Tab-separated table of C-alpha atoms in Angstrom:
chain	number	residue	atom	x	y	z
A	104	MET	CA	-8.506	-33.140	26.634
A	105	THR	CA	-10.849	-30.371	27.738
A	106	PRO	CA	-9.523	-26.889	26.891
A	107	THR	CA	-8.669	-24.726	29.867
A	108	GLY	CA	-8.878	-21.006	30.383
A	109	MET	CA	-5.105	-20.910	29.924
A	110	ASP	CA	-5.483	-22.540	26.501
A	111	VAL	CA	-7.979	-19.839	25.530
A	112	PHE	CA	-5.614	-17.096	26.669
A	113	PHE	CA	-2.663	-18.750	24.924
A	114	LEU	CA	-4.497	-18.987	21.604
A	115	LEU	CA	-5.922	-15.470	21.985
A	116	ILE	CA	-2.390	-14.077	22.298
A	117	GLY	CA	-1.457	-16.024	19.172
A	118	ALA	CA	-4.462	-14.633	17.301
A	119	ALA	CA	-3.523	-11.094	18.335
A	120	MET	CA	0.073	-11.606	17.167
A	121	VAL	CA	-1.031	-12.879	13.778
A	122	LEU	CA	-3.584	-10.059	13.532
A	123	ALA	CA	-0.681	-7.649	14.036
A	124	MET	CA	1.053	-9.304	11.077
A	125	HIS	CA	-1.581	-7.721	8.855
A	126	ALA	CA	-0.116	-4.350	9.786
A	127	GLY	CA	3.161	-5.846	8.583
A	128	PHE	CA	1.595	-6.798	5.264
A	129	ALA	CA	0.261	-3.248	4.970
A	130	PHE	CA	3.515	-1.430	5.673
A	131	LEU	CA	5.600	-3.812	3.589
A	132	GLU	CA	3.364	-2.860	0.666
A	133	VAL	CA	3.303	0.838	1.602
A	134	GLY	CA	7.097	0.945	1.583
A	135	THR	CA	7.412	-0.923	-1.709
A	136	VAL	CA	4.833	0.841	-3.904
A	137	ARG	CA	5.159	4.388	-5.223
A	138	GLU	CA	3.877	7.245	-3.059
A	139	LYS	CA	0.763	7.700	-5.173
A	140	ASN	CA	-0.436	4.215	-4.156
A	141	GLN	CA	0.370	4.141	-0.426
A	142	VAL	CA	-3.120	4.950	0.854
A	143	ASN	CA	-4.558	2.259	-1.396
A	144	ALA	CA	-2.176	-0.318	0.098
A	145	LEU	CA	-3.418	0.488	3.609
A	146	MET	CA	-7.057	0.469	2.549
A	147	LYS	CA	-6.782	-2.892	0.788
A	148	ILE	CA	-5.361	-4.730	3.797
A	149	MET	CA	-7.959	-3.246	6.155
A	150	GLY	CA	-10.891	-3.825	3.808
A	151	ASP	CA	-9.768	-7.324	2.873
A	152	PHE	CA	-9.546	-8.329	6.530
A	153	ALA	CA	-13.105	-7.215	7.230
A	154	VAL	CA	-14.503	-8.981	4.169
A	155	ALA	CA	-12.468	-12.111	4.943
A	156	THR	CA	-13.900	-12.190	8.469
A	157	LEU	CA	-17.483	-12.303	7.215
A	158	ALA	CA	-16.668	-14.835	4.492
A	159	TYR	CA	-14.899	-17.130	6.947
A	160	PHE	CA	-17.481	-16.741	9.717
A	161	PHE	CA	-20.538	-17.523	7.617
A	162	ILE	CA	-19.136	-19.933	5.003
A	163	GLY	CA	-15.421	-20.741	5.124
A	164	TYR	CA	-14.953	-21.998	8.668
A	165	PRO	CA	-18.096	-24.170	8.600
A	166	LEU	CA	-16.950	-25.584	5.250
A	167	ALA	CA	-13.480	-26.444	6.545
A	168	TYR	CA	-14.367	-27.725	10.026
A	169	GLY	CA	-18.106	-28.467	10.020
A	170	VAL	CA	-18.655	-25.929	12.804
A	171	ASP	CA	-21.103	-23.037	12.593
A	172	PHE	CA	-22.093	-20.282	14.998
A	173	TRP	CA	-25.889	-20.552	14.797
A	174	GLN	CA	-26.136	-21.319	18.507
A	175	SER	CA	-26.942	-19.439	21.683
A	176	ALA	CA	-24.242	-17.358	23.319
A	177	GLN	CA	-24.367	-19.756	26.271
A	178	ALA	CA	-23.596	-22.717	24.023
A	179	LEU	CA	-20.853	-20.836	22.208
A	180	SER	CA	-19.194	-20.007	25.532
A	181	ALA	CA	-18.807	-23.670	26.496
A	182	GLU	CA	-15.266	-24.764	27.377
A	183	HIS	CA	-14.308	-21.155	28.080
A	184	GLY	CA	-15.234	-20.230	24.497
A	185	TYR	CA	-12.187	-22.093	23.183
A	186	GLY	CA	-13.932	-22.816	19.864
A	187	LEU	CA	-14.511	-19.099	19.352
A	188	VAL	CA	-10.915	-18.089	19.915
A	189	LYS	CA	-9.815	-20.980	17.674
A	190	PHE	CA	-11.970	-19.450	14.943
A	191	PHE	CA	-10.308	-16.062	15.546
A	192	PHE	CA	-6.847	-17.625	15.343
A	193	LEU	CA	-7.565	-19.517	12.120
A	194	LEU	CA	-9.307	-16.473	10.638
A	195	THR	CA	-6.063	-14.517	10.852
A	196	PHE	CA	-4.477	-17.258	8.733
A	197	ALA	CA	-7.327	-17.234	6.201
A	198	ALA	CA	-7.158	-13.442	5.878
A	199	ALA	CA	-3.482	-13.756	4.948
A	200	ILE	CA	-4.550	-15.096	1.528
A	201	PRO	CA	-5.899	-11.737	0.223
A	202	ALA	CA	-3.114	-9.886	2.054
A	203	ILE	CA	-0.571	-11.901	0.071
A	204	VAL	CA	-2.432	-11.320	-3.198
A	205	SER	CA	-2.608	-7.582	-2.483
A	206	GLY	CA	1.153	-7.189	-2.751
A	207	GLY	CA	1.293	-8.834	-6.156
A	208	ILE	CA	-1.485	-6.821	-7.802
A	209	ALA	CA	-0.544	-3.467	-6.275
A	210	GLU	CA	-0.734	-0.146	-8.145
A	211	ARG	CA	-3.161	-1.127	-10.909
A	212	ALA	CA	-5.988	-3.232	-9.421
A	213	ARG	CA	-9.504	-1.918	-8.839
A	214	PHE	CA	-10.598	-1.812	-5.214
A	215	TYR	CA	-14.047	-3.419	-5.065
A	216	PRO	CA	-13.377	-6.316	-7.453
A	217	GLN	CA	-10.487	-7.255	-5.152
A	218	LEU	CA	-12.844	-7.251	-2.157
A	219	GLY	CA	-15.180	-9.520	-4.139
A	220	ALA	CA	-12.302	-11.875	-4.922
A	221	THR	CA	-11.378	-11.906	-1.231
A	222	PHE	CA	-14.856	-13.023	-0.243
A	223	ILE	CA	-14.950	-15.906	-2.744
A	224	LEU	CA	-11.420	-17.112	-1.994
A	225	VAL	CA	-11.852	-17.090	1.799
A	226	ALA	CA	-15.384	-18.481	1.678
A	227	LEU	CA	-14.769	-21.342	-0.747
A	228	PHE	CA	-11.376	-22.071	-2.260
A	229	TYR	CA	-9.058	-21.659	0.736
A	230	PRO	CA	-11.342	-23.583	3.171
A	231	LEU	CA	-11.542	-26.442	0.678
A	232	PHE	CA	-7.792	-27.037	0.912
A	233	GLU	CA	-7.601	-26.086	4.597
A	234	GLY	CA	-10.276	-28.628	5.520
A	235	MET	CA	-8.591	-31.253	3.381
A	236	MET	CA	-5.188	-30.895	5.038
A	237	TRP	CA	-5.940	-29.647	8.557
A	238	ASN	CA	-9.265	-31.366	9.235
A	239	GLY	CA	-8.897	-34.594	7.260
A	240	ALA	CA	-11.764	-33.858	4.851
A	241	TYR	CA	-12.351	-35.811	1.637
A	242	GLY	CA	-10.068	-38.712	2.605
A	243	VAL	CA	-6.891	-37.262	1.089
A	244	GLN	CA	-4.840	-37.512	4.278
A	245	GLU	CA	-5.970	-41.092	4.908
A	246	TRP	CA	-4.978	-42.039	1.363
A	247	LEU	CA	-1.536	-40.464	1.776
A	248	ALA	CA	-0.993	-42.258	5.081
A	249	ALA	CA	-2.056	-45.610	3.619
A	250	SER	CA	0.014	-45.166	0.447
A	251	PHE	CA	3.202	-43.572	1.770
A	252	GLY	CA	3.251	-44.201	5.507
A	253	ALA	CA	2.456	-40.681	6.732
A	254	LYS	CA	-0.036	-37.883	6.202
A	255	PHE	CA	0.880	-34.570	4.638
A	256	HIS	CA	2.413	-32.496	7.422
A	257	ASP	CA	2.080	-28.719	7.530
A	258	PHE	CA	2.305	-27.564	11.127
A	259	ALA	CA	1.789	-23.834	10.553
A	260	GLY	CA	0.941	-23.293	6.919
A	261	SER	CA	3.918	-23.190	4.541
A	262	VAL	CA	1.652	-24.740	1.916
A	263	VAL	CA	-1.873	-24.405	3.341
A	264	VAL	CA	-1.505	-20.637	3.774
A	265	HIS	CA	1.599	-19.245	2.072
A	266	ALA	CA	1.983	-21.368	-1.036
A	267	PHE	CA	-1.782	-21.255	-1.564
A	268	GLY	CA	-1.829	-17.455	-1.347
A	269	GLY	CA	1.259	-17.087	-3.513
A	270	TRP	CA	-0.080	-19.224	-6.346
A	271	VAL	CA	-3.460	-17.475	-6.266
A	272	ALA	CA	-1.508	-14.216	-6.524
A	273	LEU	CA	0.400	-15.478	-9.562
A	274	ALA	CA	-2.886	-16.125	-11.368
A	275	ALA	CA	-4.148	-12.637	-10.484
A	276	VAL	CA	-0.889	-10.957	-11.567
A	277	LEU	CA	-0.880	-12.749	-14.920
A	278	LEU	CA	-4.515	-11.819	-15.596
A	279	LEU	CA	-3.923	-8.172	-14.662
A	280	GLY	CA	-0.767	-7.736	-16.695
A	281	PRO	CA	2.134	-5.401	-15.838
A	282	ARG	CA	1.827	-1.843	-14.629
A	283	MET	CA	1.639	0.839	-17.295
A	284	GLY	CA	5.120	1.678	-18.571
A	285	ARG	CA	6.828	-1.075	-16.582
A	286	TYR	CA	8.061	-2.975	-19.654
A	287	GLY	CA	8.791	-1.502	-23.068
A	288	LYS	CA	7.817	-3.071	-26.366
A	289	LYS	CA	11.476	-3.534	-27.308
A	290	GLY	CA	12.371	-5.370	-24.103
A	291	GLY	CA	13.351	-2.426	-21.938
A	292	MET	CA	12.205	-2.053	-18.343
A	293	THR	CA	11.399	0.978	-16.208
A	294	ALA	CA	12.380	0.638	-12.556
A	295	HIS	CA	9.882	1.497	-9.831
A	296	PRO	CA	12.066	1.696	-6.700
A	297	PRO	CA	10.520	1.405	-3.219
A	298	SER	CA	9.015	4.650	-1.979
A	299	SER	CA	10.084	4.169	1.649
A	300	ILE	CA	12.730	1.764	2.918
A	301	PRO	CA	11.833	2.631	6.555
A	302	PHE	CA	8.179	1.638	5.989
A	303	LEU	CA	9.300	-1.495	4.138
A	304	ALA	CA	11.566	-2.383	7.072
A	305	LEU	CA	8.789	-1.676	9.585
A	306	GLY	CA	6.490	-4.037	7.704
A	307	ALA	CA	9.145	-6.756	7.572
A	308	TRP	CA	9.903	-6.479	11.287
A	309	THR	CA	6.210	-6.482	12.226
A	310	LEU	CA	5.675	-9.640	10.197
A	311	THR	CA	8.791	-11.262	11.645
A	312	VAL	CA	7.796	-10.678	15.271
A	313	GLY	CA	4.202	-11.774	14.664
A	314	TRP	CA	5.445	-14.939	12.994
A	315	PHE	CA	6.412	-16.387	16.364
A	316	GLY	CA	2.704	-16.330	17.180
A	317	PHE	CA	1.925	-17.726	13.736
A	318	ASN	CA	4.245	-20.697	14.253
A	319	VAL	CA	4.509	-21.353	17.985
A	320	MET	CA	0.817	-20.837	18.769
A	321	SER	CA	-0.149	-23.264	15.999
A	322	ALA	CA	0.163	-25.861	18.764
A	323	GLN	CA	-3.237	-24.409	19.822
A	324	THR	CA	-2.938	-25.558	23.463
A	325	VAL	CA	-0.463	-24.792	26.235
A	326	GLU	CA	0.259	-28.482	26.788
A	327	ALA	CA	1.246	-29.005	23.134
A	328	VAL	CA	3.500	-25.944	22.805
A	329	SER	CA	7.118	-26.634	21.874
A	330	GLY	CA	10.246	-24.550	22.229
A	331	LEU	CA	11.613	-26.421	19.211
A	332	VAL	CA	9.166	-24.502	17.015
A	333	ALA	CA	10.403	-21.182	18.391
A	334	LEU	CA	14.086	-22.022	17.915
A	335	ASN	CA	13.533	-23.442	14.436
A	336	SER	CA	11.630	-20.305	13.454
A	337	LEU	CA	14.525	-18.187	14.695
A	338	MET	CA	17.135	-20.236	12.843
A	339	ALA	CA	15.161	-20.214	9.582
A	340	MET	CA	14.699	-16.470	9.906
A	341	VAL	CA	18.454	-15.968	10.334
A	342	GLY	CA	19.233	-18.321	7.441
A	343	GLY	CA	16.888	-16.341	5.209
A	344	ILE	CA	18.460	-13.022	6.190
A	345	LEU	CA	22.035	-14.146	5.567
A	346	ALA	CA	21.244	-15.815	2.242
A	347	ALA	CA	19.348	-12.747	1.018
A	348	LEU	CA	22.152	-10.481	2.233
A	349	VAL	CA	24.742	-12.363	0.183
A	350	ALA	CA	22.633	-13.257	-2.867
A	351	GLY	CA	20.975	-9.839	-2.933
A	352	LYS	CA	24.304	-7.973	-2.707
A	353	ASN	CA	23.263	-5.818	0.256
A	354	ASP	CA	19.999	-4.666	-1.345
A	355	PRO	CA	17.707	-3.595	1.551
A	356	GLY	CA	14.591	-4.848	-0.219
A	357	PHE	CA	16.030	-8.335	-0.466
A	358	VAL	CA	17.493	-8.284	3.041
A	359	HIS	CA	14.184	-7.341	4.656
A	360	ASN	CA	12.326	-10.009	2.700
A	361	GLY	CA	14.966	-12.592	3.617
A	362	PRO	CA	13.595	-13.356	7.091
A	363	LEU	CA	10.103	-13.638	5.636
A	364	ALA	CA	11.304	-16.184	3.063
A	365	GLY	CA	12.917	-18.262	5.793
A	366	LEU	CA	9.862	-18.099	8.039
A	367	VAL	CA	7.493	-18.984	5.198
A	368	ALA	CA	9.553	-22.075	4.455
A	369	VAL	CA	9.933	-23.323	8.023
A	370	CYS	CA	6.225	-23.169	8.926
A	371	ALA	CA	5.475	-26.693	7.707
A	372	GLY	CA	8.262	-28.532	9.511
A	373	SER	CA	9.051	-26.222	12.403
A	374	ASP	CA	7.901	-28.879	14.890
A	375	LEU	CA	9.935	-31.658	13.222
A	376	MET	CA	13.310	-30.306	12.153
A	377	HIS	CA	16.611	-30.053	13.962
A	378	PRO	CA	17.619	-26.373	14.280
A	379	LEU	CA	20.413	-26.915	11.742
A	380	GLY	CA	17.836	-28.281	9.306
A	381	ALA	CA	15.718	-25.181	9.918
A	382	LEU	CA	18.771	-22.983	9.259
A	383	MET	CA	19.335	-24.749	5.936
A	384	THR	CA	15.645	-24.515	5.046
A	385	GLY	CA	15.650	-20.775	5.678
A	386	ALA	CA	18.922	-20.182	3.833
A	387	ILE	CA	17.713	-22.016	0.732
A	388	ALA	CA	14.458	-20.040	0.870
A	389	GLY	CA	16.310	-16.723	1.122
A	390	GLY	CA	18.434	-17.537	-1.914
A	391	LEU	CA	15.421	-18.872	-3.791
A	392	PHE	CA	13.521	-15.641	-3.243
A	393	VAL	CA	16.327	-13.419	-4.517
A	394	ALA	CA	16.960	-15.573	-7.585
A	395	LEU	CA	13.319	-16.022	-8.587
A	396	PHE	CA	12.317	-12.429	-7.871
A	397	THR	CA	15.069	-11.282	-10.216
A	398	ILE	CA	14.132	-13.785	-12.914
A	399	THR	CA	10.384	-13.115	-12.795
A	400	GLN	CA	10.804	-9.349	-12.911
A	401	ASN	CA	13.667	-9.044	-15.379
A	402	ARG	CA	13.566	-12.088	-17.635
A	403	TRP	CA	9.968	-13.324	-17.553
A	404	LYS	CA	8.529	-9.795	-17.184
A	405	ILE	CA	5.947	-10.811	-14.605
A	406	ASP	CA	5.096	-7.618	-12.720
A	407	ASP	CA	4.599	-9.095	-9.258
A	408	VAL	CA	5.172	-5.884	-7.305
A	409	LEU	CA	6.201	-7.321	-3.919
A	410	GLY	CA	7.424	-10.635	-5.303
A	411	VAL	CA	4.696	-12.548	-3.488
A	412	TRP	CA	4.862	-15.529	-5.838
A	413	PRO	CA	8.558	-16.250	-5.188
A	414	LEU	CA	8.253	-15.281	-1.506
A	415	HIS	CA	5.072	-17.117	-0.558
A	416	GLY	CA	4.302	-19.359	-3.512
A	417	LEU	CA	7.745	-20.842	-4.142
A	418	CYS	CA	9.257	-20.577	-0.656
A	419	GLY	CA	6.026	-22.016	0.758
A	420	ALA	CA	6.205	-24.939	-1.660
A	421	TRP	CA	9.859	-25.453	-0.752
A	422	GLY	CA	8.838	-25.482	2.928
A	423	GLY	CA	6.313	-28.246	2.337
A	424	ILE	CA	8.974	-30.372	0.632
A	425	ALA	CA	11.673	-29.405	3.156
A	426	ALA	CA	9.537	-30.819	5.983
A	427	GLY	CA	9.790	-34.184	4.242
A	428	ILE	CA	13.582	-33.871	4.029
A	429	PHE	CA	14.817	-32.241	7.229
A	430	GLY	CA	12.014	-33.800	9.268
A	431	LEU	CA	13.473	-37.272	8.675
A	432	GLU	CA	15.283	-38.917	11.587
A	433	ALA	CA	18.294	-39.557	9.359
A	434	LEU	CA	18.751	-35.773	9.083
A	435	GLY	CA	18.164	-35.044	12.754
A	436	GLY	CA	14.406	-34.565	12.635
A	437	THR	CA	11.764	-36.231	14.753
A	438	GLY	CA	10.508	-38.454	11.907
A	439	GLY	CA	6.945	-39.495	11.182
A	440	VAL	CA	6.920	-37.741	7.826
A	441	SER	CA	7.006	-38.933	4.221
A	442	LEU	CA	8.758	-37.037	1.443
A	443	MET	CA	6.306	-38.420	-1.122
A	444	SER	CA	3.296	-37.303	0.931
A	445	GLN	CA	4.876	-33.862	1.291
A	446	LEU	CA	5.479	-33.622	-2.443
A	447	ILE	CA	1.938	-34.718	-3.378
A	448	GLY	CA	0.299	-32.465	-0.776
A	449	THR	CA	2.340	-29.503	-1.948
A	450	LEU	CA	1.513	-30.083	-5.613
A	451	LEU	CA	-2.162	-30.478	-4.750
A	452	GLY	CA	-2.144	-27.135	-2.939
A	453	ILE	CA	-0.443	-25.434	-5.895
A	454	ALA	CA	-2.958	-26.893	-8.353
A	455	LEU	CA	-6.014	-25.865	-6.313
A	456	ALA	CA	-4.640	-22.374	-5.698
A	457	LEU	CA	-3.733	-21.766	-9.325
A	458	LEU	CA	-7.081	-23.065	-10.583
A	459	GLY	CA	-8.963	-21.099	-7.917
A	460	GLY	CA	-7.075	-17.908	-8.714
A	461	LEU	CA	-7.666	-18.259	-12.434
A	462	ALA	CA	-11.360	-19.016	-11.902
A	463	VAL	CA	-12.028	-16.140	-9.486
A	464	TYR	CA	-9.962	-13.421	-11.112
A	465	GLY	CA	-10.732	-14.627	-14.637
A	466	THR	CA	-14.467	-14.437	-13.972
A	467	LEU	CA	-14.198	-10.995	-12.371
A	468	LYS	CA	-12.081	-9.763	-15.261
A	469	LYS	CA	-14.787	-10.734	-17.746
A	470	MET	CA	-17.722	-9.544	-15.651
A	471	VAL	CA	-16.575	-6.255	-14.101
A	472	GLY	CA	-12.899	-5.762	-14.956
A	473	LEU	CA	-9.859	-5.886	-12.688
A	474	ARG	CA	-7.710	-2.917	-13.693
A	475	LEU	CA	-7.828	0.795	-13.229
A	476	ASP	CA	-8.021	2.653	-16.521
A	477	GLN	CA	-4.868	4.326	-17.852
A	478	GLU	CA	-5.717	7.759	-16.500
A	479	GLN	CA	-6.468	6.399	-13.028
A	480	GLU	CA	-3.309	4.326	-12.976
A	481	TYR	CA	-1.230	7.313	-14.045
A	482	GLU	CA	-2.857	9.487	-11.380
A	483	GLY	CA	-2.389	6.785	-8.758
A	484	ALA	CA	-4.885	4.664	-6.852
A	485	ASP	CA	-4.816	7.012	-3.853
A	486	LEU	CA	-6.437	9.924	-5.663
A	487	ALA	CA	-8.333	7.870	-8.242
A	488	ILE	CA	-10.074	5.630	-5.694
A	489	HIS	CA	-9.769	7.200	-2.242
A	490	LYS	CA	-9.574	10.892	-3.178
A	491	ILE	CA	-6.671	11.582	-0.849
A	492	SER	CA	-2.898	11.412	-1.009
A	493	ALA	CA	-0.585	9.915	1.595
A	494	THR	CA	1.459	13.115	1.441
A	495	PRO	CA	-0.921	16.075	0.948
A	496	PRO	CA	0.600	19.402	-0.004
A	497	THR	CA	1.519	21.619	2.929
A	498	ASN	CA	-0.957	24.426	3.565
A	499	ARG	CA	0.808	27.746	3.514
């Protein structure tokens, strides 16, 4: 089918909605970190997006899809420039990888090494898995279909984007270590409460609204769009909110991450599930986030500031598996999915992300270092790196 001008417009709106989600990433982090690190949170998301664009344009997108842009403008504009807006749309997904990582390593990571990590991840490691699962590279999908009756299905990126980003973030967080003073030598813990619940809520709502572009527009053409994806996204969002509300005992941080947990999980099977299956998927994800965030922070003493590993890494992995459960016809889904293929594809994504994260951040740690020094961390990244505070003293 030849793309139409309406397809270009449709996908452009989707790209713009997902681009707006990066403001959500920024303000979710701004509201969660301490005031002395708010400017740094904004700078990281903006800088990472720019670096990710260049990495994906020159290396990542050609690696994943075999398409490059070394052509005349006339050739690039063929078919209404649909290929160009498709790149823009998929770029916004690729740039979510460093945005996810940013929340985990907040308040103690150096600025330029993170930009370097962004370039390598978006140029090489993410496109490797993206091309494998969304473009059929390396024969993995054909093997899954031949062995288990169906390919790995991830309609909008529960595993390809979210789980991948979350497991890369876990590697980075472990290599960085906890923030100074976060955990005591005798097992005690110092709380670092969110600096701004309104900013945290603004970030969560911005992400939630943009997610309907993330999921629905993953159809990529007007003809293929499905209202089922929109309704399933809504139901998973609501399931995540309610589960986080109950499990999190009315904590606003948990409640505002609840819809994100549900939406992360439903991405993979949003085009397959019955709405009740999507509600269950979101509810399980919301409870999973609250439980694992609490365990990682309090028991395992993993200082993942925004909880991006439980939110994206674990809820994304659950979403990949959930597509193989609630997508089955026996449970009201449309069928055409294999639980074994979903399990293998999910585990493969986790393995590649974890290995990629350890390789990239481990190498940078040895070569240039990842952390601010103690004085800089105490002062805060805003003044130490950017020489300005988010709340300058009033001139009198």
